PDB file of C-alpha atoms and ligand atoms in Angstrom:
ATOM      1  CA  MET A   1     120.945 112.821  98.603  1.00 84.00           C
ATOM      2  CA  ARG A   2     117.688 110.966  99.349  1.00 97.00           C
ATOM      3  CA  THR A   3     117.959 107.671 101.226  1.00 96.00           C
ATOM      4  CA  PRO A   4     115.871 105.040  99.432  1.00 97.00           C
ATOM      5  CA  LEU A   5     112.939 103.640 101.387  1.00 98.00           C
ATOM      6  CA  ILE A   6     111.326 100.258 100.858  1.00 98.00           C
ATOM      7  CA  ALA A   7     108.043 100.014 102.794  1.00 98.00           C
ATOM      8  CA  GLY A   8     105.802  97.001 103.331  1.00 98.00           C
ATOM      9  CA  ASN A   9     102.087  97.537 103.804  1.00 98.00           C
ATOM     10  CA  TRP A  10     100.694  94.390 105.388  1.00 98.00           C
ATOM     11  CA  LYS A  11      97.117  95.643 105.184  1.00 98.00           C
ATOM     12  CA  MET A  12      94.601  93.461 107.139  1.00 98.00           C
ATOM     13  CA  HIS A  13      96.875  90.446 107.307  1.00 98.00           C
ATOM     14  CA  MET A  14      98.683  88.789 110.168  1.00 97.00           C
ATOM     15  CA  THR A  15      97.800  88.238 113.814  1.00 98.00           C
ATOM     16  CA  GLY A  16     100.395  89.370 116.319  1.00 97.00           C
ATOM     17  CA  THR A  17     101.924  85.838 116.437  1.00 98.00           C
ATOM     18  CA  ALA A  18     102.104  85.546 112.629  1.00 98.00           C
ATOM     19  CA  ALA A  19     103.507  89.033 112.303  1.00 98.00           C
ATOM     20  CA  ALA A  20     106.281  88.383 114.838  1.00 98.00           C
ATOM     21  CA  GLU A  21     107.186  85.208 112.927  1.00 98.00           C
ATOM     22  CA  LEU A  22     107.312  86.953 109.604  1.00 98.00           C
ATOM     23  CA  VAL A  23     109.474  89.794 110.889  1.00 97.00           C
ATOM     24  CA  ALA A  24     111.845  87.363 112.612  1.00 97.00           C
ATOM     25  CA  GLU A  25     112.193  85.557 109.292  1.00 97.00           C
ATOM     26  CA  LEU A  26     112.831  88.814 107.554  1.00 96.00           C
ATOM     27  CA  LEU A  27     115.581  89.678 110.054  1.00 95.00           C
ATOM     28  CA  GLU A  28     117.285  86.388 109.448  1.00 94.00           C
ATOM     29  CA  THR A  29     117.554  87.299 105.793  1.00 92.00           C
ATOM     30  CA  GLU A  30     120.498  89.428 104.711  1.00 85.00           C
ATOM     31  CA  LEU A  31     119.159  92.931 104.029  1.00 85.00           C
ATOM     32  CA  ASN A  32     122.052  94.596 102.311  1.00 77.00           C
ATOM     33  CA  THR A  33     121.107  97.565 100.269  1.00 74.00           C
ATOM     34  CA  GLY A  34     121.532 101.060 101.481  1.00 88.00           C
ATOM     35  CA  ALA A  35     117.745 101.424 101.620  1.00 94.00           C
ATOM     36  CA  GLN A  36     115.818 102.128 104.754  1.00 96.00           C
ATOM     37  CA  VAL A  37     113.223  99.409 105.419  1.00 97.00           C
ATOM     38  CA  LEU A  38     109.849 100.059 106.878  1.00 98.00           C
ATOM     39  CA  ILE A  39     107.143  97.601 107.747  1.00 98.00           C
ATOM     40  CA  CYS A  40     103.507  98.551 108.476  1.00 98.00           C
ATOM     41  CA  PRO A  41     101.629  95.790 110.198  1.00 98.00           C
ATOM     42  CA  PRO A  42      98.033  96.082 111.396  1.00 98.00           C
ATOM     43  CA  PHE A  43      97.453  97.969 114.639  1.00 98.00           C
ATOM     44  CA  THR A  44      97.027  94.820 116.743  1.00 98.00           C
ATOM     45  CA  ALA A  45     100.397  93.439 115.589  1.00 98.00           C
ATOM     46  CA  LEU A  46     102.453  96.578 116.223  1.00 98.00           C
ATOM     47  CA  ALA A  47     103.547  95.736 119.762  1.00 96.00           C
ATOM     48  CA  ALA A  48     104.529  92.193 118.880  1.00 97.00           C
ATOM     49  CA  VAL A  49     106.515  93.383 115.834  1.00 98.00           C
ATOM     50  CA  ALA A  50     108.183  96.242 117.845  1.00 98.00           C
ATOM     51  CA  GLU A  51     109.322  93.643 120.382  1.00 97.00           C
ATOM     52  CA  VAL A  52     110.948  91.427 117.702  1.00 97.00           C
ATOM     53  CA  LEU A  53     112.556  94.471 115.978  1.00 96.00           C
ATOM     54  CA  GLU A  54     114.227  95.901 119.083  1.00 92.00           C
ATOM     55  CA  ASP A  55     117.293  97.640 117.699  1.00 88.00           C
ATOM     56  CA  ALA A  56     117.099  96.071 114.225  1.00 93.00           C
ATOM     57  CA  PRO A  57     117.625  98.439 111.343  1.00 92.00           C
ATOM     58  CA  VAL A  58     113.958  98.134 110.295  1.00 96.00           C
ATOM     59  CA  HIS A  59     111.489 100.883 110.956  1.00 97.00           C
ATOM     60  CA  LEU A  60     107.943 100.428 112.151  1.00 98.00           C
ATOM     61  CA  GLY A  61     104.866 102.234 110.831  1.00 98.00           C
ATOM     62  CA  ALA A  62     101.059 102.016 111.003  1.00 98.00           C
ATOM     63  CA  GLN A  63      98.561 102.032 108.181  1.00 98.00           C
ATOM     64  CA  ASN A  64      96.310 104.821 109.364  1.00 98.00           C
ATOM     65  CA  MET A  65      95.471 107.078 112.291  1.00 98.00           C
ATOM     66  CA  HIS A  66      93.032 109.770 113.409  1.00 98.00           C
ATOM     67  CA  TRP A  67      94.136 113.407 113.553  1.00 98.00           C
ATOM     68  CA  GLU A  68      92.668 114.051 116.980  1.00 98.00           C
ATOM     69  CA  GLU A  69      94.751 113.722 120.168  1.00 96.00           C
ATOM     70  CA  GLN A  70      92.072 111.717 122.032  1.00 97.00           C
ATOM     71  CA  GLY A  71      88.368 111.678 122.641  1.00 98.00           C
ATOM     72  CA  ALA A  72      85.078 110.052 121.838  1.00 98.00           C
ATOM     73  CA  TYR A  73      86.112 108.548 118.477  1.00 98.00           C
ATOM     74  CA  THR A  74      85.184 104.845 118.811  1.00 98.00           C
ATOM     75  CA  GLY A  75      87.422 102.549 116.895  1.00 97.00           C
ATOM     76  CA  GLU A  76      90.062 105.172 116.081  1.00 98.00           C
ATOM     77  CA  ILE A  77      93.748 105.308 116.966  1.00 98.00           C
ATOM     78  CA  SER A  78      95.598 108.534 117.864  1.00 98.00           C
ATOM     79  CA  PRO A  79      99.069 109.651 116.804  1.00 98.00           C
ATOM     80  CA  ALA A  80     100.365 109.404 120.391  1.00 98.00           C
ATOM     81  CA  MET A  81      99.132 105.779 120.526  1.00 98.00           C
ATOM     82  CA  LEU A  82     101.160 104.939 117.449  1.00 98.00           C
ATOM     83  CA  VAL A  83     104.308 106.503 118.944  1.00 98.00           C
ATOM     84  CA  ASP A  84     103.673 104.618 122.189  1.00 97.00           C
ATOM     85  CA  ALA A  85     103.484 101.407 120.079  1.00 97.00           C
ATOM     86  CA  GLY A  86     106.939 102.128 118.612  1.00 97.00           C
ATOM     87  CA  CYS A  87     105.881 103.676 115.235  1.00 98.00           C
ATOM     88  CA  GLU A  88     108.068 106.205 113.457  1.00 98.00           C
ATOM     89  CA  TYR A  89     105.988 106.296 110.287  1.00 98.00           C
ATOM     90  CA  VAL A  90     102.262 106.196 109.325  1.00 99.00           C
ATOM     91  CA  ILE A  91     100.733 105.488 105.943  1.00 98.00           C
ATOM     92  CA  LEU A  92      98.004 108.096 105.195  1.00 98.00           C
ATOM     93  CA  GLY A  93      95.362 108.304 102.483  1.00 98.00           C
ATOM     94  CA  HIS A  94      95.944 104.823 101.019  1.00 98.00           C
ATOM     95  CA  SER A  95      93.596 104.352  98.054  1.00 98.00           C
ATOM     96  CA  GLU A  96      91.800 101.546  99.915  1.00 97.00           C
ATOM     97  CA  ARG A  97      91.080 104.015 102.784  1.00 98.00           C
ATOM     98  CA  ARG A  98      89.893 106.653 100.281  1.00 98.00           C
ATOM     99  CA  GLN A  99      87.790 104.276  98.192  1.00 96.00           C
ATOM    100  CA  LEU A 100      86.385 101.894 100.818  1.00 97.00           C
ATOM    101  CA  PHE A 101      86.234 104.147 103.889  1.00 97.00           C
ATOM    102  CA  GLY A 102      85.471 107.572 102.487  1.00 97.00           C
ATOM    103  CA  GLU A 103      88.770 109.335 103.355  1.00 98.00           C
ATOM    104  CA  THR A 104      89.063 112.778 101.787  1.00 98.00           C
ATOM    105  CA  ASP A 105      91.894 115.027 100.778  1.00 98.00           C
ATOM    106  CA  GLU A 106      90.986 117.264 103.679  1.00 98.00           C
ATOM    107  CA  GLY A 107      91.158 114.439 106.195  1.00 98.00           C
ATOM    108  CA  VAL A 108      94.512 113.313 104.804  1.00 98.00           C
ATOM    109  CA  ALA A 109      95.902 116.854 105.151  1.00 98.00           C
ATOM    110  CA  ARG A 110      94.709 116.976 108.790  1.00 98.00           C
ATOM    111  CA  LYS A 111      96.270 113.632 109.476  1.00 98.00           C
ATOM    112  CA  ALA A 112      99.548 114.672 107.853  1.00 98.00           C
ATOM    113  CA  ALA A 113      99.773 117.770 110.051  1.00 98.00           C
ATOM    114  CA  ALA A 114      98.870 115.745 113.157  1.00 98.00           C
ATOM    115  CA  ALA A 115     101.599 113.123 112.324  1.00 98.00           C
ATOM    116  CA  PHE A 116     104.265 115.787 112.243  1.00 98.00           C
ATOM    117  CA  ALA A 117     102.996 117.295 115.465  1.00 98.00           C
ATOM    118  CA  HIS A 118     103.807 113.896 117.020  1.00 98.00           C
ATOM    119  CA  HIS A 119     107.167 113.419 115.152  1.00 98.00           C
ATOM    120  CA  LEU A 120     105.641 110.702 112.970  1.00 98.00           C
ATOM    121  CA  ILE A 121     106.631 110.652 109.330  1.00 98.00           C
ATOM    122  CA  PRO A 122     103.624 110.339 107.048  1.00 98.00           C
ATOM    123  CA  VAL A 123     103.752 108.246 103.906  1.00 99.00           C
ATOM    124  CA  ILE A 124     101.067 110.130 101.958  1.00 98.00           C
ATOM    125  CA  CYS A 125      99.419 108.058  99.163  1.00 98.00           C
ATOM    126  CA  CYS A 126      98.054 109.340  95.870  1.00 98.00           C
ATOM    127  CA  GLY A 127      97.081 107.681  92.672  1.00 98.00           C
ATOM    128  CA  GLU A 128      94.594 107.646  89.821  1.00 98.00           C
ATOM    129  CA  THR A 129      91.943 105.124  88.830  1.00 96.00           C
ATOM    130  CA  GLU A 130      92.106 103.350  85.480  1.00 95.00           C
ATOM    131  CA  ALA A 131      89.162 105.477  84.292  1.00 96.00           C
ATOM    132  CA  GLN A 132      91.035 108.681  85.176  1.00 97.00           C
ATOM    133  CA  ARG A 133      94.128 107.484  83.356  1.00 96.00           C
ATOM    134  CA  ASP A 134      92.079 106.577  80.311  1.00 94.00           C
ATOM    135  CA  ALA A 135      90.413 109.947  80.370  1.00 97.00           C
ATOM    136  CA  GLY A 136      93.778 111.796  80.504  1.00 97.00           C
ATOM    137  CA  GLU A 137      93.079 113.047  83.974  1.00 98.00           C
ATOM    138  CA  THR A 138      96.031 111.508  85.769  1.00 98.00           C
ATOM    139  CA  ALA A 139      98.170 114.704  86.072  1.00 98.00           C
ATOM    140  CA  ALA A 140      95.270 116.868  87.268  1.00 98.00           C
ATOM    141  CA  HIS A 141      94.211 114.260  89.863  1.00 98.00           C
ATOM    142  CA  ILE A 142      97.694 113.758  91.255  1.00 98.00           C
ATOM    143  CA  ARG A 143      98.289 117.526  91.311  1.00 98.00           C
ATOM    144  CA  SER A 144      95.200 118.124  93.375  1.00 98.00           C
ATOM    145  CA  GLN A 145      95.772 115.205  95.807  1.00 98.00           C
ATOM    146  CA  VAL A 146      99.373 116.201  96.449  1.00 98.00           C
ATOM    147  CA  THR A 147      98.575 119.903  96.725  1.00 98.00           C
ATOM    148  CA  ALA A 148      95.834 119.277  99.240  1.00 98.00           C
ATOM    149  CA  ALA A 149      98.113 117.045 101.356  1.00 98.00           C
ATOM    150  CA  VAL A 150     101.150 119.295 101.602  1.00 98.00           C
ATOM    151  CA  ARG A 151     100.078 122.905 101.199  1.00 98.00           C
ATOM    152  CA  GLY A 152      99.305 123.411 104.863  1.00 97.00           C
ATOM    153  CA  LEU A 153     102.591 121.889 106.134  1.00 98.00           C
ATOM    154  CA  ARG A 154     105.591 123.873 107.383  1.00 98.00           C
ATOM    155  CA  ALA A 155     108.412 123.581 104.866  1.00 98.00           C
ATOM    156  CA  ALA A 156     110.635 121.870 107.447  1.00 98.00           C
ATOM    157  CA  ASP A 157     107.994 119.171 107.976  1.00 98.00           C
ATOM    158  CA  ALA A 158     107.068 118.812 104.331  1.00 98.00           C
ATOM    159  CA  ALA A 159     110.736 118.110 103.500  1.00 98.00           C
ATOM    160  CA  GLN A 160     110.578 114.946 105.667  1.00 98.00           C
ATOM    161  CA  ALA A 161     107.333 113.667 104.148  1.00 98.00           C
ATOM    162  CA  VAL A 162     107.210 110.583 101.992  1.00 98.00           C
ATOM    163  CA  ILE A 163     104.779 110.535  99.084  1.00 98.00           C
ATOM    164  CA  ALA A 164     103.713 107.190  97.545  1.00 98.00           C
ATOM    165  CA  TYR A 165     102.461 107.214  93.996  1.00 98.00           C
ATOM    166  CA  GLU A 166     100.199 104.242  93.649  1.00 97.00           C
ATOM    167  CA  PRO A 167      98.117 103.977  90.476  1.00 97.00           C
ATOM    168  CA  ILE A 168      94.960 102.261  91.781  1.00 96.00           C
ATOM    169  CA  TRP A 169      94.800 100.028  88.666  1.00 94.00           C
ATOM    170  CA  ALA A 170      98.172  98.569  89.546  1.00 92.00           C
ATOM    171  CA  ILE A 171      97.457  97.750  93.241  1.00 91.00           C
ATOM    172  CA  GLY A 172      97.124  94.009  93.864  1.00 85.00           C
ATOM    173  CA  THR A 173      96.340  93.436  90.210  1.00 87.00           C
ATOM    174  CA  GLY A 174      99.715  92.156  88.889  1.00 81.00           C
ATOM    175  CA  LYS A 175      99.690  95.135  86.435  1.00 82.00           C
ATOM    176  CA  THR A 176     102.671  97.350  87.108  1.00 81.00           C
ATOM    177  CA  ALA A 177     102.878 100.812  85.643  1.00 88.00           C
ATOM    178  CA  THR A 178     105.749 100.935  83.168  1.00 94.00           C
ATOM    179  CA  THR A 179     108.899 102.481  84.529  1.00 96.00           C
ATOM    180  CA  GLU A 180     108.255 105.454  82.173  1.00 96.00           C
ATOM    181  CA  GLN A 181     104.678 105.932  83.505  1.00 97.00           C
ATOM    182  CA  ALA A 182     105.857 105.691  87.110  1.00 97.00           C
ATOM    183  CA  GLN A 183     108.747 108.114  86.526  1.00 98.00           C
ATOM    184  CA  GLU A 184     106.517 110.574  84.708  1.00 98.00           C
ATOM    185  CA  VAL A 185     104.062 110.842  87.618  1.00 98.00           C
ATOM    186  CA  CYS A 186     106.810 110.844  90.278  1.00 98.00           C
ATOM    187  CA  ARG A 187     108.484 113.680  88.402  1.00 98.00           C
ATOM    188  CA  LEU A 188     105.190 115.556  88.312  1.00 98.00           C
ATOM    189  CA  ILE A 189     104.863 115.073  92.114  1.00 98.00           C
ATOM    190  CA  ARG A 190     108.240 116.646  92.575  1.00 98.00           C
ATOM    191  CA  GLU A 191     107.207 119.607  90.371  1.00 98.00           C
ATOM    192  CA  VAL A 192     104.043 120.074  92.404  1.00 98.00           C
ATOM    193  CA  LEU A 193     106.033 120.006  95.663  1.00 98.00           C
ATOM    194  CA  ALA A 194     108.373 122.708  94.314  1.00 98.00           C
ATOM    195  CA  GLU A 195     105.325 124.835  93.330  1.00 98.00           C
ATOM    196  CA  VAL A 196     103.304 124.306  96.531  1.00 98.00           C
ATOM    197  CA  GLN A 197     106.294 124.359  98.922  1.00 98.00           C
ATOM    198  CA  ASN A 198     109.683 125.146  97.395  1.00 98.00           C
ATOM    199  CA  GLU A 199     112.539 123.520  95.412  1.00 98.00           C
ATOM    200  CA  GLU A 200     114.430 122.492  98.516  1.00 98.00           C
ATOM    201  CA  VAL A 201     111.398 120.588  99.837  1.00 98.00           C
ATOM    202  CA  ALA A 202     110.867 119.004  96.403  1.00 98.00           C
ATOM    203  CA  GLN A 203     114.398 117.670  96.291  1.00 98.00           C
ATOM    204  CA  ALA A 204     114.265 116.382  99.867  1.00 98.00           C
ATOM    205  CA  VAL A 205     110.952 114.467  99.744  1.00 98.00           C
ATOM    206  CA  ARG A 206     111.212 110.798  99.079  1.00 98.00           C
ATOM    207  CA  ILE A 207     108.729 109.626  96.366  1.00 98.00           C
ATOM    208  CA  LEU A 208     107.835 105.947  96.317  1.00 98.00           C
ATOM    209  CA  TYR A 209     106.167 103.900  93.641  1.00 97.00           C
ATOM    210  CA  GLY A 210     103.553 101.320  94.668  1.00 97.00           C
ATOM    211  CA  GLY A 211     101.545  98.772  92.639  1.00 95.00           C
ATOM    212  CA  SER A 212     102.500  95.199  92.127  1.00 93.00           C
ATOM    213  CA  VAL A 213     106.132  95.789  92.939  1.00 95.00           C
ATOM    214  CA  LYS A 214     108.092  92.501  92.871  1.00 96.00           C
ATOM    215  CA  PRO A 215     111.816  91.434  93.053  1.00 96.00           C
ATOM    216  CA  ALA A 216     111.755  91.187  89.259  1.00 95.00           C
ATOM    217  CA  ASN A 217     110.621  94.755  88.556  1.00 95.00           C
ATOM    218  CA  ILE A 218     112.144  96.790  91.508  1.00 96.00           C
ATOM    219  CA  ALA A 219     115.553  97.477  89.994  1.00 96.00           C
ATOM    220  CA  ALA A 220     114.132  99.117  86.874  1.00 97.00           C
ATOM    221  CA  LEU A 221     111.854 101.269  89.008  1.00 97.00           C
ATOM    222  CA  MET A 222     114.694 102.288  91.348  1.00 96.00           C
ATOM    223  CA  ALA A 223     116.826 103.298  88.383  1.00 97.00           C
ATOM    224  CA  GLN A 224     114.406 106.189  87.662  1.00 97.00           C
ATOM    225  CA  PRO A 225     115.665 109.588  88.839  1.00 98.00           C
ATOM    226  CA  ASP A 226     112.474 110.561  90.720  1.00 98.00           C
ATOM    227  CA  ILE A 227     111.644 107.169  92.295  1.00 98.00           C
ATOM    228  CA  ASP A 228     113.235 106.864  95.707  1.00 98.00           C
ATOM    229  CA  GLY A 229     111.702 103.583  96.831  1.00 98.00           C
ATOM    230  CA  ALA A 230     108.657 101.405  96.875  1.00 98.00           C
ATOM    231  CA  LEU A 231     105.445 100.872  98.815  1.00 98.00           C
ATOM    232  CA  VAL A 232     104.870  97.127  98.616  1.00 98.00           C
ATOM    233  CA  GLY A 233     101.617  95.280  99.462  1.00 97.00           C
ATOM    234  CA  GLY A 234     101.333  91.570  98.511  1.00 96.00           C
ATOM    235  CA  ALA A 235     105.012  90.884  98.061  1.00 97.00           C
ATOM    236  CA  SER A 236     105.758  92.299 101.596  1.00 98.00           C
ATOM    237  CA  LEU A 237     103.924  89.311 103.152  1.00 98.00           C
ATOM    238  CA  THR A 238     106.620  86.880 102.177  1.00 97.00           C
ATOM    239  CA  ALA A 239     110.064  87.382 103.742  1.00 97.00           C
ATOM    240  CA  ALA A 240     111.970  86.118 100.642  1.00 96.00           C
ATOM    241  CA  ASP A 241     110.021  88.363  98.222  1.00 97.00           C
ATOM    242  CA  PHE A 242     110.281  91.443 100.459  1.00 97.00           C
ATOM    243  CA  ALA A 243     114.025  90.833 101.019  1.00 97.00           C
ATOM    244  CA  GLY A 244     114.367  90.423  97.228  1.00 96.00           C
ATOM    245  CA  ILE A 245     112.860  93.872  96.797  1.00 97.00           C
ATOM    246  CA  VAL A 246     114.938  95.431  99.565  1.00 97.00           C
ATOM    247  CA  ASN A 247     118.032  93.980  98.028  1.00 95.00           C
ATOM    248  CA  TYR A 248     117.165  95.504  94.607  1.00 92.00           C
ATOM    249  CA  GLY A 249     120.753  96.416  93.895  1.00 84.00           C
ATOM    250  CA  GLU A 250     121.599  92.696  93.491  1.00 75.00           C
ATOM    251  CA  GLU A 251     118.934  92.398  90.727  1.00 48.00           C
ATOM    252  CA  ALA A 252     120.403  95.124  88.622  1.00 44.00           C
TER     253      ALA A 252
HETATM  254  C1  PEP B 301      99.567  98.738  98.252  1.00 88.57           C
HETATM  255  O1  PEP B 301      98.466  98.405  98.580  1.00 88.57           O
HETATM  256  O2  PEP B 301     100.100  99.727  98.748  1.00 88.57           O
HETATM  257  C2  PEP B 301     100.216  98.011  97.164  1.00 88.57           C
HETATM  258  C3  PEP B 301     101.098  98.627  96.476  1.00 88.57           C
HETATM  259  O3  PEP B 301      99.823  96.680  96.959  1.00 88.57           O
HETATM  260  P1  PEP B 301     100.481  95.616  95.924  1.00 88.57           P
HETATM  261  O4  PEP B 301     101.932  95.699  96.092  1.00 88.57           O
HETATM  262  O5  PEP B 301      99.927  94.315  96.341  1.00 88.57           O
HETATM  263  O6  PEP B 301     100.036  96.002  94.566  1.00 88.57           O
END
């Protein structure tokens, strides 16, 4: 049985002070589904958020990291630094990192392996552009991104990974994939995991959908058999909206 995961990606929003206020507001809200909750503030707000979270049942993650342990990599953050800041998770290969900062499948695979080496759980993102979808290339693209990210992992690690399917045309655009489109690709991801790793890994991995998730559309997404949660951008920046997504069972 996979525990649902609702993750918030705050992107480049929130100073430490603003982040601490938002997370305090979130903790005042009743979070009452059986889902695990994860928030991923920017690096500079991690310590402030970790302090507010203390023993709260909300997990902390970062939005990126380098694969190296340490060294002359100006501007980069290592896995150990994230652990030290209180992180348990790290988002890897978000489409904004791939499109705007040149991240490659190979780099994402190295980062995923480095995350596990430090007991961080990677939330590995994949997703097609609108042009790829229109050209009928979605399945091939997702297959190659997922294969590259997981094929080098030990099965015991791969089973703990989280994969986020985020169609790029649905991120921050207000366009959500239909539940059928989202389910179809999430099912494909599980098939690829079974091929590249094994069936046990495929059944253990949590697969999230991301792309304009809101309180109004989360319940239908969560009802799909291969969708185990959501990666939420814009709506995670408002405590009421994010709580409305976390409490998706009440919407059903
Ligand atoms: C994201 O960037 O991961 C995302 C899904 O953003 P939004 O929810 O704003 O579409």
